[in-house]
XYZ file of C-alpha atoms in Angstrom:
476
model
C 13.295 34.066 5.735
C 11.609 37.644 5.688
C 7.487 37.898 5.320
C 8.473 39.769 1.694
C 10.543 36.958 0.582
C 7.789 33.731 1.833
C 4.866 36.184 -0.405
C 7.562 36.300 -2.935
C 6.952 32.178 -3.707
C 4.611 31.484 -5.517
C 1.576 29.347 -3.795
C -1.102 27.551 -5.113
C -4.049 26.034 -2.814
C -4.286 21.903 -1.960
C -6.111 19.902 0.966
C -3.049 18.552 3.748
C -5.239 15.858 4.676
C -7.988 14.279 2.811
C -10.879 16.525 1.239
C -13.558 15.439 3.771
C -17.556 14.134 3.517
C -20.654 16.505 4.473
C -20.895 18.167 6.421
C -17.293 18.030 8.253
C -15.449 19.289 4.673
C -11.446 20.274 5.315
C -10.340 24.178 4.036
C -7.118 23.934 1.139
C -4.141 25.842 2.522
C -1.328 27.302 0.338
C 1.694 25.474 -0.380
C 4.528 26.544 -2.692
C 3.997 25.414 -5.855
C 5.172 21.446 -5.929
C 8.100 20.334 -8.186
C 7.253 17.308 -9.840
C 10.971 16.327 -11.274
C 11.652 14.909 -7.649
C 14.487 12.561 -7.298
C 14.596 9.152 -7.832
C 11.013 9.350 -8.916
C 10.183 12.133 -10.808
C 6.555 12.326 -11.625
C 4.089 13.956 -14.254
C 1.121 14.655 -14.580
C -1.082 14.408 -18.186
C -3.237 16.759 -18.399
C -2.114 20.527 -18.907
C -0.538 22.465 -16.157
C -2.903 25.797 -15.165
C -0.882 28.311 -13.765
C -0.430 28.426 -10.035
C -4.046 31.089 -8.966
C -4.981 29.619 -6.340
C -7.719 28.133 -7.819
C -10.371 26.914 -5.212
C -11.728 23.167 -4.485
C -14.363 21.724 -7.464
C -12.003 22.847 -9.988
C -9.459 20.647 -12.481
C -6.785 23.532 -11.621
C -7.488 22.913 -7.939
C -7.382 19.263 -8.722
C -3.910 19.386 -10.992
C -2.081 21.092 -7.862
C -3.882 19.395 -5.126
C -2.206 15.419 -7.012
C 1.103 17.426 -8.282
C 1.425 18.303 -4.380
C 0.799 14.769 -3.059
C 3.379 13.532 -5.993
C 6.439 15.431 -4.892
C 5.222 15.035 -1.048
C 5.026 10.831 -1.822
C 8.791 11.269 -4.403
C 10.475 13.178 -0.996
C 9.627 11.185 1.412
C 10.445 8.042 -0.106
C 13.264 8.709 -2.401
C 15.765 8.692 1.020
C 15.175 5.660 2.330
C 15.704 3.234 -1.023
C 18.543 2.392 -2.154
C 20.802 3.979 -4.356
C 20.280 3.393 -7.922
C 16.359 2.816 -7.468
C 14.420 3.280 -10.600
C 10.284 2.986 -11.400
C 9.854 -0.424 -12.952
C 11.262 -0.326 -16.672
C 7.848 -0.784 -18.065
C 6.592 2.358 -16.172
C 9.754 4.895 -17.966
C 12.104 7.300 -16.700
C 8.989 9.191 -15.284
C 5.373 7.742 -13.484
C 2.707 9.509 -15.068
C -0.662 10.619 -13.034
C -3.878 10.995 -15.247
C -6.085 13.090 -13.230
C -10.188 11.541 -15.046
C -9.719 7.765 -16.397
C -13.282 8.058 -16.219
C -16.864 7.211 -14.221
C -15.840 5.336 -11.380
C -14.838 5.806 -7.589
C -11.710 3.986 -7.873
C -7.427 4.367 -8.117
C -5.146 2.282 -9.606
C -1.577 1.601 -10.392
C -0.750 -0.724 -13.948
C 2.896 0.288 -14.502
C 1.600 1.879 -16.773
C 1.146 5.158 -15.122
C -1.376 5.994 -12.097
C -5.774 6.692 -13.250
C -7.753 8.979 -11.200
C -11.527 8.362 -11.570
C -14.300 10.433 -9.982
C -18.883 10.236 -9.569
C -20.611 12.709 -8.616
C -22.215 11.039 -4.906
C -25.218 12.827 -3.221
C -24.693 15.846 -5.693
C -21.336 15.757 -4.267
C -18.080 14.416 -7.424
C -15.558 12.877 -5.260
C -11.971 13.268 -7.427
C -10.280 11.148 -6.495
C -7.237 13.007 -7.090
C -8.127 15.325 -5.116
C -6.892 13.173 -2.091
C -3.450 13.937 -0.874
C -4.033 10.313 1.062
C -5.748 8.334 -2.573
C -3.270 10.017 -4.964
C -0.033 9.065 -2.364
C -1.483 5.275 -1.772
C -1.374 4.914 -5.498
C 2.426 6.409 -5.176
C 3.181 3.967 -2.526
C 2.245 0.648 -5.261
C 4.475 2.115 -7.801
C 7.266 3.324 -5.659
C 7.108 -1.046 -3.566
C 7.226 -2.052 -7.405
C 9.746 -0.440 -7.816
C 12.079 -2.214 -4.439
C 10.322 -5.400 -4.614
C 8.489 -6.004 -8.757
C 8.235 -9.843 -7.421
C 5.157 -9.164 -5.921
C 3.391 -7.940 -8.518
C 2.745 -11.531 -10.069
C 2.851 -12.985 -7.040
C -0.216 -15.234 -6.248
C -0.105 -14.527 -2.722
C -2.892 -12.517 -1.181
C -0.311 -12.389 1.766
C 1.939 -10.515 -0.603
C -1.590 -8.804 -2.624
C -1.812 -7.741 1.369
C 1.257 -5.741 2.112
C 1.261 -4.013 -1.335
C -1.857 -2.115 -0.578
C -0.232 -1.814 3.308
C 2.579 0.308 1.978
C 0.261 1.755 0.142
C -1.502 3.712 3.410
C 1.421 3.296 5.264
C 2.388 5.833 2.037
C 0.187 8.324 2.772
C 0.889 7.775 6.891
C 4.267 8.749 5.849
C 3.461 11.125 3.299
C 1.437 13.662 5.381
C 3.857 13.151 8.275
C 6.059 15.189 6.489
C 3.992 18.027 6.993
C 4.434 19.819 10.413
C 0.965 21.256 10.562
C -0.418 17.724 9.991
C 1.973 16.313 13.322
C 1.170 19.153 15.487
C -2.667 18.339 14.560
C -2.223 14.768 15.462
C -0.387 15.412 18.522
C -3.585 17.725 20.014
C -5.745 15.496 18.488
C -4.571 11.701 20.312
C -3.253 13.959 23.272
C 0.691 12.109 22.266
C -0.588 8.429 21.993
C 0.230 8.343 18.127
C -1.437 4.401 17.625
C -5.282 6.285 17.678
C -7.479 7.016 14.941
C -6.829 10.342 14.168
C -6.726 12.625 10.369
C -3.631 10.281 9.968
C -4.443 6.912 10.079
C -8.217 7.816 8.817
C -7.003 6.652 5.041
C -9.640 8.250 2.257
C -12.282 9.522 3.788
C -14.166 11.454 0.929
C -14.190 7.918 -1.100
C -15.010 5.848 1.807
C -17.912 8.159 2.021
C -19.001 8.406 -0.851
C -18.809 4.198 -1.415
C -20.861 3.956 1.742
C -23.617 5.344 0.578
C -24.013 2.846 -1.634
C -22.693 0.102 0.309
C -22.830 0.612 3.500
C -20.845 -2.264 5.287
C -18.444 -1.971 2.683
C -16.186 0.822 4.477
C -15.698 1.879 8.357
C -17.827 4.591 9.019
C -15.371 7.179 8.652
C -12.747 6.244 5.753
C -11.993 4.003 4.185
C -9.650 2.131 6.350
C -8.037 2.882 9.664
C -4.458 2.002 9.911
C -5.911 2.891 13.923
C -6.930 -1.213 14.490
C -6.911 -4.399 15.968
C -7.258 -6.859 13.817
C -5.565 -10.025 14.390
C -2.728 -12.208 11.716
C -5.142 -15.355 10.311
C -3.418 -17.722 7.848
C -5.653 -15.970 4.728
C -5.982 -19.042 2.579
C -8.299 -20.124 5.977
C -10.630 -16.291 5.840
C -13.288 -15.550 3.494
C -13.243 -14.209 0.085
C -14.972 -11.490 1.064
C -16.989 -9.686 3.850
C -17.705 -6.017 5.665
C -15.357 -3.941 7.066
C -15.172 -5.185 10.456
C -14.520 -8.375 9.910
C -11.297 -9.932 8.209
C -10.797 -11.486 5.105
C -8.860 -12.899 2.806
C -9.185 -9.477 0.258
C -6.464 -7.772 0.476
C -7.467 -4.430 1.314
C -9.333 -5.641 4.426
C -6.384 -7.851 5.068
C -3.798 -5.137 4.714
C -5.337 -3.376 8.118
C -3.256 -6.453 9.895
C 0.461 -5.176 8.747
C -0.687 -1.288 8.032
C -1.600 -2.144 11.481
C 1.323 -3.207 12.757
C 3.087 -0.316 11.427
C 0.922 2.636 13.043
C 2.049 0.800 16.662
C 5.853 1.350 15.235
C 5.868 4.877 14.703
C 3.857 5.005 17.500
C 6.583 2.910 19.251
C 9.386 4.415 18.186
C 8.471 8.158 19.280
C 7.714 7.018 22.733
C 10.922 6.526 23.051
C 12.050 10.071 21.562
C 13.404 12.745 23.673
C 11.245 15.714 23.889
C 7.568 13.439 22.094
C 7.548 16.788 20.348
C 5.902 17.319 16.157
C 9.690 16.911 14.922
C 10.282 13.353 17.199
C 7.545 11.932 15.628
C 8.739 13.358 12.102
C 12.214 11.285 13.147
C 9.666 8.065 14.978
C 8.135 8.195 11.143
C 10.858 8.187 9.208
C 12.964 5.898 11.591
C 9.875 3.399 10.944
C 10.094 4.133 7.262
C 13.945 3.190 6.500
C 13.188 -0.100 8.503
C 10.025 -1.180 6.168
C 12.070 -0.526 3.108
C 15.055 -2.135 4.294
C 12.968 -5.450 5.206
C 10.744 -5.523 2.190
C 13.988 -5.349 0.084
C 16.241 -7.813 1.941
C 12.722 -10.202 2.812
C 11.323 -13.601 0.681
C 9.055 -13.808 -1.378
C 7.565 -16.896 0.182
C 3.790 -18.337 1.456
C 3.890 -16.295 5.200
C 5.547 -13.013 3.917
C 4.356 -10.611 6.739
C 6.484 -12.559 8.916
C 9.442 -12.055 6.777
C 9.329 -8.893 5.805
C 8.657 -8.196 10.138
C 11.921 -10.679 10.845
C 13.833 -8.298 8.703
C 12.258 -4.622 9.796
C 14.105 -6.423 13.986
C 16.978 -7.451 11.533
C 17.366 -3.762 10.233
C 17.412 -2.201 13.214
C 19.121 -4.380 14.918
C 21.979 -3.250 12.362
C 20.946 -0.451 11.938
C 20.163 1.091 15.423
C 21.690 -1.504 17.716
C 18.231 -3.014 18.508
C 16.937 0.203 20.071
C 13.340 0.094 18.924
C 13.021 -3.445 19.185
C 10.696 -3.711 21.862
C 8.629 -1.568 19.765
C 8.777 -3.469 16.763
C 8.208 -6.733 18.666
C 5.684 -5.392 20.682
C 3.732 -4.026 18.043
C 4.044 -7.042 15.108
C 2.623 -9.185 18.882
C -0.162 -7.144 19.023
C -1.056 -7.810 15.823
C -0.410 -11.314 15.072
C 1.648 -10.747 12.837
C 5.025 -12.471 14.820
C 3.914 -15.507 17.352
C 5.575 -14.751 20.829
C 8.518 -17.781 20.592
C 8.802 -16.403 16.529
C 9.597 -12.979 17.744
C 11.992 -14.051 20.892
C 13.439 -15.939 18.158
C 15.013 -13.204 15.939
C 17.623 -12.184 18.151
C 21.126 -10.324 17.553
C 23.138 -13.639 17.078
C 21.121 -15.527 14.483
C 20.624 -11.358 12.497
C 24.415 -11.937 12.695
C 24.704 -15.561 11.044
C 22.722 -14.164 8.561
C 23.300 -11.070 7.990
C 26.029 -10.985 5.175
C 22.589 -12.650 2.970
C 20.344 -9.558 4.197
C 23.011 -6.528 3.645
C 23.374 -8.301 -0.155
C 19.621 -7.817 -1.203
C 19.378 -4.981 -3.287
C 16.427 -4.026 -4.966
C 15.055 -4.780 -8.455
C 15.695 -8.520 -9.563
C 13.730 -9.733 -12.645
C 9.550 -9.347 -11.929
C 9.766 -13.494 -11.668
C 13.344 -14.064 -9.121
C 12.371 -16.483 -6.837
C 8.622 -17.389 -7.707
C 7.836 -20.926 -8.584
C 5.616 -21.877 -11.407
C 2.785 -23.968 -10.503
C 0.493 -25.508 -13.233
C -3.093 -26.304 -12.132
C -5.851 -27.379 -14.491
C -7.713 -24.845 -16.235
C -10.805 -27.296 -16.350
C -11.408 -26.044 -12.771
C -11.620 -22.893 -13.431
C -13.854 -23.284 -17.042
C -10.560 -22.267 -18.598
C -9.502 -24.277 -21.900
C -6.719 -25.385 -20.738
C -3.842 -25.982 -17.883
C -2.586 -22.510 -16.477
C -0.022 -21.323 -14.256
C 0.566 -19.454 -11.431
C 3.246 -17.300 -9.476
C 3.986 -19.444 -6.029
C 5.664 -17.166 -3.721
C 8.227 -19.726 -3.144
C 11.577 -18.366 -2.358
C 14.344 -19.800 0.654
C 13.100 -18.355 3.842
C 15.589 -16.071 5.649
C 14.002 -16.905 8.751
C 12.062 -19.493 9.840
C 9.560 -17.352 12.163
C 5.495 -16.926 11.512
C 2.535 -15.099 12.249
C 0.617 -16.442 16.065
C -1.939 -19.409 16.359
C -4.769 -17.633 18.131
C -5.014 -21.329 20.229
C -1.144 -20.556 21.096
C 2.479 -21.034 19.406
C 2.592 -20.469 15.611
C 0.943 -21.129 12.479
C 2.432 -23.114 9.891
C 3.284 -21.764 6.154
C 0.830 -23.166 3.933
C 1.834 -24.709 1.101
C 2.801 -21.807 -2.160
C 0.520 -24.298 -3.943
C -2.177 -23.810 -2.173
C -1.517 -20.262 -1.480
C -1.079 -19.810 -5.402
C -4.497 -22.202 -5.834
C -6.101 -20.054 -2.598
C -5.790 -16.722 -4.136
C -6.386 -18.089 -7.920
C -9.763 -18.998 -6.559
C -10.932 -15.394 -4.368
C -10.445 -14.041 -7.611
C -12.997 -15.783 -9.839
C -15.257 -15.692 -6.499
C -14.758 -11.909 -6.467
C -14.948 -11.483 -9.946
C -11.640 -9.803 -10.520
C -10.269 -12.058 -13.475
C -10.660 -11.362 -16.677
C -10.918 -14.482 -19.473
C -10.987 -13.833 -23.279
C -13.821 -15.635 -24.491
C -10.769 -17.815 -26.953
C -9.962 -19.132 -23.638
C -13.258 -19.914 -22.237
C -15.432 -23.364 -21.798
C -18.960 -24.052 -21.532
C -18.018 -24.372 -17.873
C -16.611 -20.984 -18.104
C -17.711 -18.854 -14.818
C -17.488 -15.220 -16.338
C -18.534 -12.247 -14.234
C -20.826 -9.754 -16.327
C -20.774 -6.697 -13.690
C -18.831 -4.008 -16.428
C -18.783 -1.694 -12.690
C -16.229 -4.276 -11.212
C -12.700 -3.478 -11.470
C -10.759 -6.735 -13.383
C -7.066 -6.748 -11.489
C -6.281 -9.925 -13.550
C -6.570 -11.240 -16.851
C -5.938 -14.963 -18.587
C -3.288 -14.897 -21.145
C -0.909 -16.929 -23.007
C 2.020 -17.995 -21.512
C 5.485 -16.261 -22.364
C 6.507 -19.714 -22.761
C 3.880 -20.320 -25.106
C 3.013 -23.013 -24.012
C -0.808 -23.100 -21.810
C -1.957 -20.236 -20.149
C -0.849 -17.701 -17.201
C -2.777 -15.653 -14.996
C -1.118 -11.892 -14.869
C -1.377 -9.043 -12.408
C -2.984 -5.973 -14.903
C -3.238 -3.885 -11.979
C -3.261 -2.578 -7.720
C -6.878 -1.010 -7.620
């Protein structure tokens, strides 16, 4: 392509990376006008499209094009990796719509009606979530995973909820690594050690900065979350419901770092096995790791020790697709984060995968929202609710008899699905994340009265008409 032809292509100014935070603010760069109708994951923006006039930061036109560029890139990242026929969840419709100015908050969420991005002014800086490619690609990642595995949406399990958050961060990572300029920058920043902290491992630097102004220990010191971490698996049933950013809790964003940290090491390990270890090999490593993850989340049963099942199915997918070429990198990463115990990693052998191969190969995305989930009924009075309450417990049949690592040695015995579900419910109440309508409250009801705290779940009438049920509203 000649220079004249390149200049003739309409462009818009966007951030390639997160906007950054004062005084380190990133500079926008020109990109071709993004195409939102990217199959199989077409997207749209609720606000009217401005002309591609290269409007700069702080304008609505700039925010529109940053969001459009990020939406398009995430769709291009996942589209080639998912099984043929994959579509958005039926409640989303044919097109996933993003709303760029949903209100005053430091937040963003996905709720099967679309993607919702908020903004808030902190220390004189207007922080618009839609202006961060990492936030946009994270939220679209929730929608991608919901298309692949809708059963996870209502599963009453800290581990499945955390996998959703990890998938969102991985979506931002892989989408960023589609850009040659960022791959070159990361290789220079890390001197080729991809598992080190870098501009693509640090999620949402600007949003993290803004939250830190009011809650100093709620997020990492230089970002919201960092995939370059060493958090080690513990059964979330045994963890505190909340904690500072430098500790691990059962809160899904916190617990997600165990899996996303392992995934970054997988990308690094696959990259080290490439020939030249240049930017093109980094793109290849990211694509390979992303494909193995997609294969795994489609096939892995929804169980209490969900991380371990996804990990086992990534190893199985590598054996099917690559003859086990990257098995050492996968096992090493999952062992280092405790997602798999040593004995679990050793047990996923080629003969074992071959023996179970038919069931894995036949796995397809989608299925009903409750497929594989078991209804567990608890006494509503325990939670200040007037009727019995149904929870969707993760209780599919395990394909691999594996689990995470016990820090004292051996494997953690997976918790009973009913315990997983009730622990998840109690943590939601402790964090003030459940909306309970007045008609379902008893005199002893616990009501979180902080209007700024987003309610991710609600108590509603059961679909059967008998009793009540816990239903997810959104992933934030």
